[in-house]
Short mmCIF file of C-alpha atoms in Angstrom, two decimals:
data_model
loop_
_atom_site.label_atom_id
_atom_site.label_comp_id
_atom_site.label_asym_id
_atom_site.label_seq_id
_atom_site.Cartn_x
_atom_site.Cartn_y
_atom_site.Cartn_z
CA UNK A 2 -29.85 -12.53 3.43
CA UNK A 3 -30.87 -14.32 6.59
CA UNK A 4 -28.27 -14.53 9.34
CA UNK A 5 -28.98 -16.72 12.34
CA UNK A 6 -27.14 -15.32 15.34
CA UNK A 7 -26.47 -16.98 18.66
CA UNK A 8 -24.03 -16.82 21.54
CA UNK A 9 -22.32 -19.87 22.99
CA UNK A 10 -20.79 -19.39 26.43
CA UNK A 11 -17.91 -21.64 27.36
CA UNK A 12 -16.80 -20.42 30.80
CA UNK A 13 -17.50 -18.21 33.78
CA UNK A 14 -15.97 -14.97 32.53
CA UNK A 15 -18.09 -12.61 30.39
CA UNK A 16 -15.24 -12.89 27.88
CA UNK A 17 -15.88 -16.64 27.54
CA UNK A 18 -18.23 -16.16 24.62
CA UNK A 19 -18.48 -17.32 21.03
CA UNK A 20 -20.56 -15.26 18.61
CA UNK A 21 -22.06 -17.65 16.05
CA UNK A 22 -23.41 -16.44 12.70
CA UNK A 23 -25.06 -18.95 10.37
CA UNK A 24 -27.02 -19.03 7.14
CA UNK A 25 -30.22 -21.11 7.05
CA UNK A 26 -29.34 -24.73 7.88
CA UNK A 27 -29.81 -25.97 4.32
CA UNK A 28 -27.38 -23.35 3.02
CA UNK A 29 -24.39 -24.19 5.27
CA UNK A 30 -21.62 -25.12 2.88
CA UNK A 31 -18.60 -24.67 5.13
CA UNK A 32 -17.59 -23.64 8.66
CA UNK A 33 -15.08 -21.03 9.77
CA UNK A 34 -13.84 -20.20 13.28
CA UNK A 35 -12.32 -16.71 13.66
CA UNK A 36 -9.89 -15.51 16.33
CA UNK A 37 -9.58 -11.74 16.55
CA UNK A 38 -6.36 -9.82 17.15
CA UNK A 39 -5.74 -6.76 19.30
CA UNK A 40 -2.41 -7.82 20.86
CA UNK A 41 -4.05 -9.90 23.59
CA UNK A 42 -5.19 -6.73 25.36
CA UNK A 43 -8.32 -6.21 23.23
CA UNK A 44 -7.49 -3.20 21.14
CA UNK A 45 -9.92 -5.24 18.98
CA UNK A 46 -12.76 -7.42 20.18
CA UNK A 47 -14.88 -10.20 18.71
CA UNK A 48 -17.66 -7.89 17.59
CA UNK A 49 -15.15 -6.09 15.35
CA UNK A 50 -15.17 -9.19 13.17
CA UNK A 51 -18.96 -9.18 12.78
CA UNK A 52 -18.88 -7.56 9.31
CA UNK A 53 -16.41 -10.21 8.17
CA UNK A 54 -18.53 -12.97 9.69
CA UNK A 55 -21.70 -11.70 8.00
CA UNK A 56 -19.89 -11.46 4.66
CA UNK A 57 -18.81 -15.09 5.01
CA UNK A 58 -22.35 -16.13 5.93
CA UNK A 59 -23.34 -14.63 2.60
CA UNK A 60 -21.01 -17.16 0.97
CA UNK A 61 -22.76 -20.00 2.80
CA UNK A 62 -20.36 -20.35 5.73
CA UNK A 63 -21.32 -20.84 9.34
CA UNK A 64 -18.96 -18.60 11.30
CA UNK A 65 -17.94 -18.68 14.95
CA UNK A 66 -16.04 -15.70 16.36
CA UNK A 67 -14.21 -16.57 19.56
CA UNK A 68 -13.95 -14.04 22.38
CA UNK A 69 -11.36 -14.67 25.07
CA UNK A 70 -9.94 -12.95 28.13
CA UNK A 71 -7.59 -10.01 27.60
CA UNK A 72 -4.26 -9.92 29.42
CA UNK A 73 -5.56 -7.42 31.98
CA UNK A 74 -8.56 -9.59 32.85
CA UNK A 75 -7.02 -13.03 33.28
CA UNK A 76 -5.73 -13.62 29.77
CA UNK A 77 -2.01 -13.47 30.54
CA UNK A 78 -0.28 -16.51 29.06
CA UNK A 79 -1.56 -19.19 28.96
CA UNK A 80 -5.02 -17.87 29.93
CA UNK A 81 -6.22 -16.63 26.54
CA UNK A 82 -4.71 -19.68 24.86
CA UNK A 83 -6.54 -21.99 27.26
CA UNK A 84 -9.72 -20.05 26.52
CA UNK A 85 -9.38 -20.62 22.80
CA UNK A 86 -8.77 -24.34 23.28
CA UNK A 87 -11.85 -24.52 25.49
CA UNK A 88 -13.85 -22.58 22.91
CA UNK A 89 -13.03 -25.12 20.20
CA UNK A 90 -14.06 -27.94 22.53
CA UNK A 91 -17.34 -26.16 23.32
CA UNK A 92 -18.12 -25.69 19.64
CA UNK A 93 -17.44 -29.35 18.85
CA UNK A 94 -19.57 -30.40 21.78
CA UNK A 95 -22.44 -28.32 20.46
CA UNK A 96 -22.10 -29.59 16.90
CA UNK A 97 -19.46 -32.06 15.71
CA UNK A 98 -19.39 -30.23 12.40
CA UNK A 99 -17.19 -27.57 13.99
CA UNK A 100 -14.46 -30.19 14.43
CA UNK A 101 -13.61 -29.85 10.76
CA UNK A 102 -14.03 -26.09 10.47
CA UNK A 103 -11.22 -24.01 9.04
CA UNK A 104 -9.62 -21.81 11.71
CA UNK A 105 -8.58 -18.27 10.87
CA UNK A 106 -6.57 -16.03 13.19
CA UNK A 107 -5.81 -12.40 12.56
CA UNK A 108 -2.64 -10.83 14.00
CA UNK A 109 -2.30 -11.99 17.64
CA UNK A 110 -5.34 -14.17 16.99
CA UNK A 111 -3.09 -16.30 14.79
CA UNK A 112 -0.96 -17.18 17.83
CA UNK A 113 -4.12 -18.24 19.65
CA UNK A 114 -5.48 -20.26 16.72
CA UNK A 115 -2.21 -22.14 16.33
CA UNK A 116 -1.87 -22.68 20.07
CA UNK A 117 -5.41 -24.07 20.25
CA UNK A 118 -4.55 -26.87 17.80
CA UNK A 119 -0.88 -27.53 18.58
CA UNK A 120 -0.30 -30.96 20.08
CA UNK A 121 -3.76 -32.30 19.29
CA UNK A 122 -2.85 -34.19 16.10
CA UNK A 123 -6.24 -33.30 14.65
CA UNK A 124 -5.08 -32.29 11.18
CA UNK A 125 -6.82 -28.89 11.30
CA UNK A 126 -6.84 -26.39 8.43
CA UNK A 127 -5.60 -22.93 9.35
CA UNK A 128 -5.51 -19.57 7.61
CA UNK A 129 -3.28 -17.06 9.40
CA UNK A 130 -3.77 -13.40 8.52
CA UNK A 131 -0.86 -11.04 9.26
CA UNK A 132 0.22 -13.49 11.96
CA UNK A 133 2.09 -12.61 15.14
CA UNK A 134 3.14 -16.03 16.40
CA UNK A 135 6.87 -16.09 17.22
CA UNK A 136 6.63 -14.09 20.41
CA UNK A 137 10.34 -13.76 21.09
CA UNK A 138 10.93 -12.23 17.68
CA UNK A 139 7.77 -10.12 17.90
CA UNK A 140 8.98 -8.70 21.21
CA UNK A 141 12.46 -8.07 19.82
CA UNK A 142 10.95 -6.23 16.85
CA UNK A 143 8.66 -4.19 19.12
CA UNK A 144 5.52 -5.55 17.47
CA UNK A 145 2.53 -4.35 19.51
CA UNK A 146 4.73 -2.22 21.77
CA UNK A 147 4.81 -3.85 25.18
CA UNK A 148 2.04 -6.33 24.34
CA UNK A 149 4.22 -9.47 24.37
CA UNK A 150 6.03 -8.56 27.63
CA UNK A 151 2.63 -8.00 29.24
CA UNK A 152 1.28 -11.30 27.87
CA UNK A 153 4.11 -13.35 29.34
CA UNK A 154 4.89 -11.25 32.43
CA UNK A 155 3.46 -13.70 34.94
CA UNK A 156 5.01 -16.66 33.17
CA UNK A 157 8.41 -14.98 33.28
CA UNK A 158 7.94 -14.07 36.94
CA UNK A 159 7.30 -17.76 37.62
CA UNK A 160 10.58 -18.67 35.94
CA UNK A 161 9.24 -19.41 32.46
CA UNK A 162 10.58 -18.28 29.10
CA UNK A 163 8.95 -16.14 26.44
CA UNK A 164 9.62 -18.90 23.91
CA UNK A 165 7.25 -21.18 25.82
CA UNK A 166 4.34 -19.04 24.59
CA UNK A 167 5.15 -19.57 20.92
CA UNK A 168 3.01 -22.48 19.63
CA UNK A 169 4.98 -25.13 17.75
CA UNK A 170 2.52 -27.30 15.81
CA UNK A 171 3.61 -30.44 13.99
CA UNK A 172 2.53 -31.80 10.65
CA UNK A 173 0.09 -34.05 12.51
CA UNK A 174 -1.66 -30.99 13.92
CA UNK A 175 -2.25 -29.31 10.57
CA UNK A 176 -3.54 -30.55 7.25
CA UNK A 177 -3.31 -27.09 5.67
CA UNK A 178 -1.53 -23.88 6.63
CA UNK A 179 -2.17 -20.74 4.60
CA UNK A 180 -0.40 -17.50 5.55
CA UNK A 181 -1.70 -14.20 4.23
CA UNK A 182 0.55 -11.15 4.43
CA UNK A 183 -0.61 -7.56 3.95
CA UNK A 184 1.98 -5.86 1.78
CA UNK A 185 1.53 -2.46 3.48
CA UNK A 186 1.04 -3.83 6.99
CA UNK A 187 1.83 -1.08 9.48
CA UNK A 188 1.57 -3.40 12.52
CA UNK A 189 3.30 -6.63 11.52
CA UNK A 190 6.66 -6.29 9.70
CA UNK A 191 7.37 -8.50 6.72
CA UNK A 192 10.55 -9.59 8.51
CA UNK A 193 8.48 -11.31 11.19
CA UNK A 194 6.22 -13.01 8.66
CA UNK A 195 9.23 -14.25 6.68
CA UNK A 196 10.94 -15.69 9.76
CA UNK A 197 7.79 -17.47 10.87
CA UNK A 198 7.30 -18.93 7.40
CA UNK A 199 10.86 -20.23 7.46
CA UNK A 200 10.26 -21.87 10.84
CA UNK A 201 7.05 -23.53 9.70
CA UNK A 202 8.67 -24.75 6.51
CA UNK A 203 11.56 -26.19 8.52
CA UNK A 204 9.01 -27.96 10.71
CA UNK A 205 7.53 -29.64 7.64
CA UNK A 206 4.26 -27.71 7.68
CA UNK A 207 4.53 -26.60 4.02
CA UNK A 208 2.83 -23.22 4.44
CA UNK A 209 1.15 -21.62 1.45
CA UNK A 210 2.10 -17.93 1.38
CA UNK A 211 0.02 -15.16 -0.17
CA UNK A 212 0.88 -11.45 -0.21
CA UNK A 213 -2.00 -9.02 -0.78
CA UNK A 214 -0.68 -5.92 -2.56
CA UNK A 215 -1.29 -2.51 -0.96
CA UNK A 216 -3.22 -4.04 1.94
CA UNK A 217 -2.86 -2.66 5.45
CA UNK A 218 -3.20 -4.64 8.66
CA UNK A 219 -6.95 -4.36 9.19
CA UNK A 220 -7.82 -4.57 5.49
CA UNK A 221 -7.53 -8.36 5.66
CA UNK A 222 -10.60 -8.59 7.91
CA UNK A 223 -12.61 -5.72 6.47
CA UNK A 224 -15.15 -6.81 3.82
CA UNK A 225 -15.28 -3.24 2.51
CA UNK A 226 -11.66 -3.50 1.41
CA UNK A 227 -10.35 -5.09 -1.80
CA UNK A 228 -7.89 -7.19 0.18
CA UNK A 229 -10.75 -9.10 1.73
CA UNK A 230 -11.58 -10.67 -1.65
CA UNK A 231 -8.34 -12.65 -1.46
CA UNK A 232 -9.00 -13.65 2.14
CA UNK A 233 -12.53 -14.72 1.32
CA UNK A 234 -11.41 -16.86 -1.62
CA UNK A 235 -8.70 -18.51 0.46
CA UNK A 236 -11.08 -19.24 3.31
CA UNK A 237 -13.62 -20.82 0.98
CA UNK A 238 -10.95 -22.86 -0.78
CA UNK A 239 -9.35 -23.99 2.49
CA UNK A 240 -12.62 -24.71 4.26
CA UNK A 241 -13.89 -27.18 1.71
CA UNK A 242 -17.41 -28.60 1.94
CA UNK A 243 -19.12 -29.00 5.27
CA UNK A 244 -19.00 -32.46 6.82
CA UNK B 1 -8.53 -23.31 32.56
CA UNK B 2 -6.59 -20.50 34.23
CA UNK B 3 -8.61 -18.61 36.83
CA UNK B 4 -8.98 -14.85 36.78
CA UNK B 5 -6.92 -13.57 39.69
CA UNK B 6 -8.38 -10.73 41.70
CA UNK B 7 -6.17 -9.49 44.47
CA UNK B 8 -7.42 -10.40 47.91
CA UNK B 9 -8.19 -7.35 50.04
CA UNK B 10 -5.22 -7.84 52.32
CA UNK B 11 -2.60 -8.09 49.60
CA UNK B 12 -1.02 -4.78 48.68
CA UNK B 13 -0.25 -3.93 45.06
CA UNK B 14 3.02 -2.13 44.41
CA UNK B 15 3.03 1.05 42.37
CA UNK B 16 5.16 -0.75 39.79
CA UNK B 17 2.62 -3.55 39.43
CA UNK B 18 -0.25 -1.07 39.26
CA UNK B 19 1.45 0.85 36.47
CA UNK B 20 2.28 -2.37 34.61
CA UNK B 21 -1.38 -3.37 34.82
CA UNK B 22 -2.59 -0.01 33.57
CA UNK B 23 -0.04 -0.09 30.75
CA UNK B 24 -1.54 -3.40 29.61
CA UNK B 25 -4.98 -1.88 29.05
CA UNK B 26 -6.17 -1.59 25.45
CA UNK B 27 -6.63 1.40 23.22
CA UNK B 28 -10.32 2.37 23.22
CA UNK B 29 -11.95 3.37 19.93
CA UNK B 30 -14.52 5.89 21.09
CA UNK B 31 -15.75 6.43 17.52
CA UNK B 32 -17.46 3.03 17.89
CA UNK B 33 -19.44 3.59 21.08
CA UNK B 34 -20.71 0.00 21.31
CA UNK B 35 -17.19 -1.40 21.14
CA UNK B 36 -15.93 1.28 23.53
CA UNK B 37 -18.71 0.43 25.96
CA UNK B 38 -17.90 -3.29 25.93
CA UNK B 39 -14.22 -2.72 26.64
CA UNK B 40 -14.50 0.19 29.08
CA UNK B 41 -17.23 -1.47 31.13
CA UNK B 42 -14.99 -4.52 31.48
CA UNK B 43 -12.06 -2.32 32.52
CA UNK B 44 -14.22 -0.42 34.99
CA UNK B 45 -15.51 -3.60 36.59
CA UNK B 46 -12.01 -5.09 36.74
CA UNK B 47 -10.69 -1.98 38.51
CA UNK B 48 -13.71 -1.71 40.77
CA UNK B 49 -13.28 -5.29 41.97
CA UNK B 50 -9.64 -4.84 42.87
CA UNK B 51 -9.38 -2.62 45.95
CA UNK B 52 -5.62 -3.04 46.42
CA UNK B 53 -5.07 -1.94 42.83
CA UNK B 54 -7.38 1.07 43.25
CA UNK B 55 -5.62 1.97 46.50
CA UNK B 56 -2.23 1.82 44.78
CA UNK B 57 -3.52 4.05 41.99
CA UNK B 58 -4.97 6.59 44.45
CA UNK B 59 -1.75 6.69 46.47
CA UNK B 60 0.24 7.09 43.28
CA UNK B 61 -1.61 10.35 42.59
CA UNK B 62 0.26 11.98 45.50
CA UNK B 63 3.58 11.19 43.83
CA UNK B 64 2.49 12.01 40.29
CA UNK B 65 2.22 15.79 39.84
CA UNK B 66 0.58 15.62 36.41
CA UNK B 67 -2.29 13.60 37.95
CA UNK B 68 -2.40 15.55 41.21
CA UNK B 69 -2.86 18.81 39.27
CA UNK B 70 -5.95 17.34 37.61
CA UNK B 71 -7.71 16.50 40.88
CA UNK B 72 -10.50 19.05 41.25
CA UNK B 73 -13.32 20.23 43.49
CA UNK B 74 -16.62 21.42 42.02
CA UNK B 75 -20.01 22.36 43.39
CA UNK B 76 -21.60 18.95 42.91
CA UNK B 77 -18.66 16.60 42.83
CA UNK B 78 -14.92 16.25 43.21
CA UNK B 79 -12.62 14.14 41.09
CA UNK B 80 -9.43 12.15 41.51
CA UNK B 81 -7.64 11.38 38.26
CA UNK B 82 -6.16 7.88 38.44
CA UNK B 83 -4.77 7.49 34.94
CA UNK B 84 -4.48 9.75 31.92
CA UNK B 85 -3.43 8.27 28.59
CA UNK B 86 -5.22 10.24 25.85
CA UNK B 87 -3.41 8.47 23.01
CA UNK B 88 -5.20 5.26 24.10
CA UNK B 89 -8.47 7.05 24.83
CA UNK B 90 -8.16 6.38 28.55
CA UNK B 91 -8.68 8.96 31.24
CA UNK B 92 -9.78 7.13 34.36
CA UNK B 93 -10.97 8.97 37.45
CA UNK B 94 -13.08 8.66 40.55
CA UNK B 95 -16.12 10.88 40.72
CA UNK B 96 -16.89 11.77 44.34
CA UNK B 97 -20.33 13.27 44.87
CA UNK B 98 -20.79 16.08 47.36
CA UNK B 99 -23.82 16.45 49.58
CA UNK B 100 -25.35 19.41 47.72
CA UNK B 101 -27.26 18.27 44.66
CA UNK B 102 -29.49 20.12 42.23
CA UNK B 103 -30.78 19.21 38.83
CA UNK B 104 -28.93 20.55 35.80
CA UNK B 105 -29.40 19.20 32.33
CA UNK B 106 -26.01 18.91 30.69
CA UNK B 107 -23.90 17.13 28.14
CA UNK B 108 -20.17 16.53 28.20
CA UNK B 109 -17.03 17.37 26.27
CA UNK B 110 -16.32 13.62 26.14
CA UNK B 111 -18.11 10.29 25.94
CA UNK B 112 -17.70 8.20 29.04
CA UNK B 113 -18.43 5.02 30.97
CA UNK B 114 -19.48 5.24 34.62
CA UNK B 115 -19.34 2.34 37.07
CA UNK B 116 -21.07 3.01 40.41
CA UNK B 117 -18.80 1.74 43.18
CA UNK B 118 -20.89 3.05 46.07
CA UNK B 119 -24.22 4.88 46.35
CA UNK B 120 -26.63 5.44 43.46
CA UNK B 121 -27.56 7.78 40.62
CA UNK B 122 -31.05 8.95 39.72
CA UNK B 123 -30.30 9.07 36.03
CA UNK B 124 -32.47 10.89 33.49
CA UNK B 125 -31.81 11.30 29.77
CA UNK B 126 -33.32 14.32 27.99
CA UNK B 127 -34.25 15.31 24.45
CA UNK B 128 -34.72 18.83 23.12
CA UNK B 129 -35.61 20.51 19.83
CA UNK B 130 -33.60 23.69 20.17
CA UNK B 131 -30.03 24.92 19.82
CA UNK B 132 -27.88 24.45 22.90
CA UNK B 133 -26.95 28.05 23.68
CA UNK B 134 -27.88 30.92 26.00
CA UNK B 135 -31.34 31.19 24.42
CA UNK B 136 -32.30 27.64 25.45
CA UNK B 137 -35.74 27.34 27.03
CA UNK B 138 -35.52 25.11 30.09
CA UNK B 139 -39.12 23.96 29.61
CA UNK B 140 -38.17 22.35 26.30
CA UNK B 141 -35.94 19.64 27.73
CA UNK B 142 -38.03 16.48 27.91
CA UNK B 143 -37.03 13.45 29.98
CA UNK B 144 -37.36 10.25 27.97
CA UNK B 145 -35.45 7.79 30.12
CA UNK B 146 -35.44 7.69 33.92
CA UNK B 147 -33.92 5.03 36.07
CA UNK B 148 -31.93 4.45 39.22
CA UNK B 149 -28.37 3.31 38.70
CA UNK B 150 -27.54 1.35 41.85
CA UNK B 151 -24.16 0.30 43.19
CA UNK B 152 -22.59 -2.04 40.65
CA UNK B 153 -24.36 -0.44 37.69
CA UNK B 154 -22.29 0.46 34.65
CA UNK B 155 -23.34 2.60 31.69
CA UNK B 156 -21.80 4.39 28.72
CA UNK B 157 -23.13 7.56 27.13
CA UNK B 158 -22.19 9.69 24.14
CA UNK B 159 -20.87 13.20 24.70
CA UNK B 160 -23.91 14.73 22.96
CA UNK B 161 -26.42 13.02 25.23
CA UNK B 162 -28.23 15.44 27.55
CA UNK B 163 -28.79 14.05 31.02
CA UNK B 164 -28.97 14.67 34.74
CA UNK B 165 -27.50 12.56 37.50
CA UNK B 166 -28.80 13.22 40.99
CA UNK B 167 -26.64 11.28 43.39
CA UNK B 168 -26.88 10.20 46.96
CA UNK B 169 -24.22 11.92 49.08
CA UNK B 170 -20.81 10.27 48.79
CA UNK B 171 -21.79 8.31 45.74
CA UNK B 172 -18.52 7.11 44.25
CA UNK B 173 -18.19 6.20 40.61
CA UNK B 174 -15.29 5.14 38.47
CA UNK B 175 -15.32 7.05 35.21
CA UNK B 176 -13.51 6.20 31.99
CA UNK B 177 -13.72 9.04 29.53
CA UNK B 178 -12.75 9.63 25.95
CA UNK B 179 -10.52 12.46 24.79
CA UNK B 180 -12.44 15.75 24.50
CA UNK B 181 -14.78 15.82 21.51
CA UNK B 182 -15.60 19.54 21.82
CA UNK B 183 -14.24 22.62 23.59
CA UNK B 184 -17.14 23.26 25.94
CA UNK B 185 -20.15 21.41 27.29
CA UNK B 186 -23.64 22.81 27.81
CA UNK B 187 -25.31 23.09 31.23
CA UNK B 188 -28.75 24.48 32.12
CA UNK B 189 -30.14 24.61 35.65
CA UNK B 190 -33.66 23.17 35.77
CA UNK B 191 -34.78 25.43 38.61
CA UNK B 192 -34.25 28.74 36.82
CA UNK B 193 -33.01 28.04 33.28
CA UNK B 194 -29.61 29.60 33.81
CA UNK B 195 -27.19 28.44 31.12
CA UNK B 196 -23.44 28.09 31.47
CA UNK B 197 -20.63 26.03 30.00
CA UNK B 198 -17.94 23.75 31.27
CA UNK B 199 -14.60 24.11 29.52
CA UNK B 200 -11.50 21.97 29.49
CA UNK B 201 -8.53 22.86 31.67
CA UNK B 202 -6.65 24.23 28.66
CA UNK B 203 -9.35 26.87 28.13
CA UNK B 204 -9.70 27.88 31.76
CA UNK B 205 -8.00 30.87 33.36
CA UNK B 206 -5.24 30.47 35.93
CA UNK B 207 -7.63 31.86 38.53
CA UNK B 208 -10.22 29.23 37.66
CA UNK B 209 -7.62 26.44 37.76
CA UNK B 210 -6.47 27.58 41.20
CA UNK B 211 -10.08 27.77 42.34
CA UNK B 212 -10.93 24.17 41.43
CA UNK B 213 -7.61 22.53 42.34
CA UNK B 214 -8.11 20.05 45.18
CA UNK B 215 -6.24 20.91 48.36
CA UNK B 216 -4.07 18.37 50.15
CA UNK B 217 -6.52 18.40 53.05
CA UNK B 218 -9.41 17.61 50.72
CA UNK B 219 -7.40 14.87 49.05
CA UNK B 220 -6.68 13.28 52.44
CA UNK B 221 -10.34 13.61 53.38
CA UNK B 222 -11.41 11.69 50.29
CA UNK B 223 -8.84 8.94 50.78
CA UNK B 224 -10.13 8.47 54.33
CA UNK B 225 -13.74 8.47 53.14
CA UNK B 226 -13.00 5.99 50.33
CA UNK B 227 -11.44 3.66 52.88
CA UNK B 228 -14.38 4.09 55.27
CA UNK B 229 -16.94 3.49 52.53
CA UNK B 230 -15.06 0.37 51.44
CA UNK B 231 -14.08 1.45 47.95
CA UNK B 232 -10.37 1.24 48.90
#
């Protein structure tokens, strides 16, 4: 399999980088943009999603993995969120085909993916894997330890509220919303996923919900794990043909 | 887009803010050295660029007995331990080179990232084809990588890598090291082939611990030197 690799830089920080993996031009059937998790502090980084990206290239997808600033290096809210919005703009500027790519966010990366499209009325298609999006509830449940308090610390110090950091997309922002839950997720409790689904349903987003039996948190983005088969199928189905 | 904020030199950082910052650092997965290098080099550069934060962390050592006890003096270098969080794979310290330097090929009990804040290393990596024990033949350590690591340089090496670092006097580096991967590390002096081992604190005698513990006078000396050199 041939994988064409490139790096697209979208800002001054070394973290402002998008790792792009593509099959030969004639084989590009769909496009996927990935946002890694790691609780905004980079317990995980973009290169950790390289095996997933390469697996998707094997299916004919062009894949962009967005790196962004961690909390401790300028990514405190809304820094990382602004980065991800800028990354999407940079991709579209390079090739308009990325404008219709499916966006997939894992864990905290789901919050960033949703934030990057909220309010843009662009009808994007999103797949959220073990999502941590409602930051007030995530903090109350202790998800990621002190990750949420660190993310919003400067915003709170400036008089803001934690709830401000929770993206609230409308039906105009999304044309598809698929939520994948790992049944044995040790990092994201099912209670949080259920509450977020209820919120999105109430907002008229009609989320499609899939639960992958026996899967743990990282299994959803690991091509060596059985759970990835479900994720792969959903991404292909949601992505549709390349425009 | 939001700008990265680096504290201006004249703005003090409180101990509370310094601890909050350090608490926000990620867990480092040292079993993936490439990933560990990417993250730890970014952390090292972030800390190295922020003198008020470094100053707050150094001053905090005085009030933090578990860190103060880990500050040590050795023949070639001294160390100030700034942060120790083994569950996240983060021990962060300043390596402070003394004036006496000699070449000793060695590996480490831990993998680490070094960021040169002041001075320079003459850095040489070695290969060998023999067991690392008291029978080691010093003539069978072959240099295969030699370069100067100037101020600003940052590198990560695996705990099994044999190397030497000859430093200019008062070379200061910020080190981020993994939890110990083995109980003792190998050292052989190039001049005469003498072999010895460096052990972790847990395996050292009380006499040895007392011998290497940094005195208050030495600690004050280094703080003054770090300020004079411009690291703090």
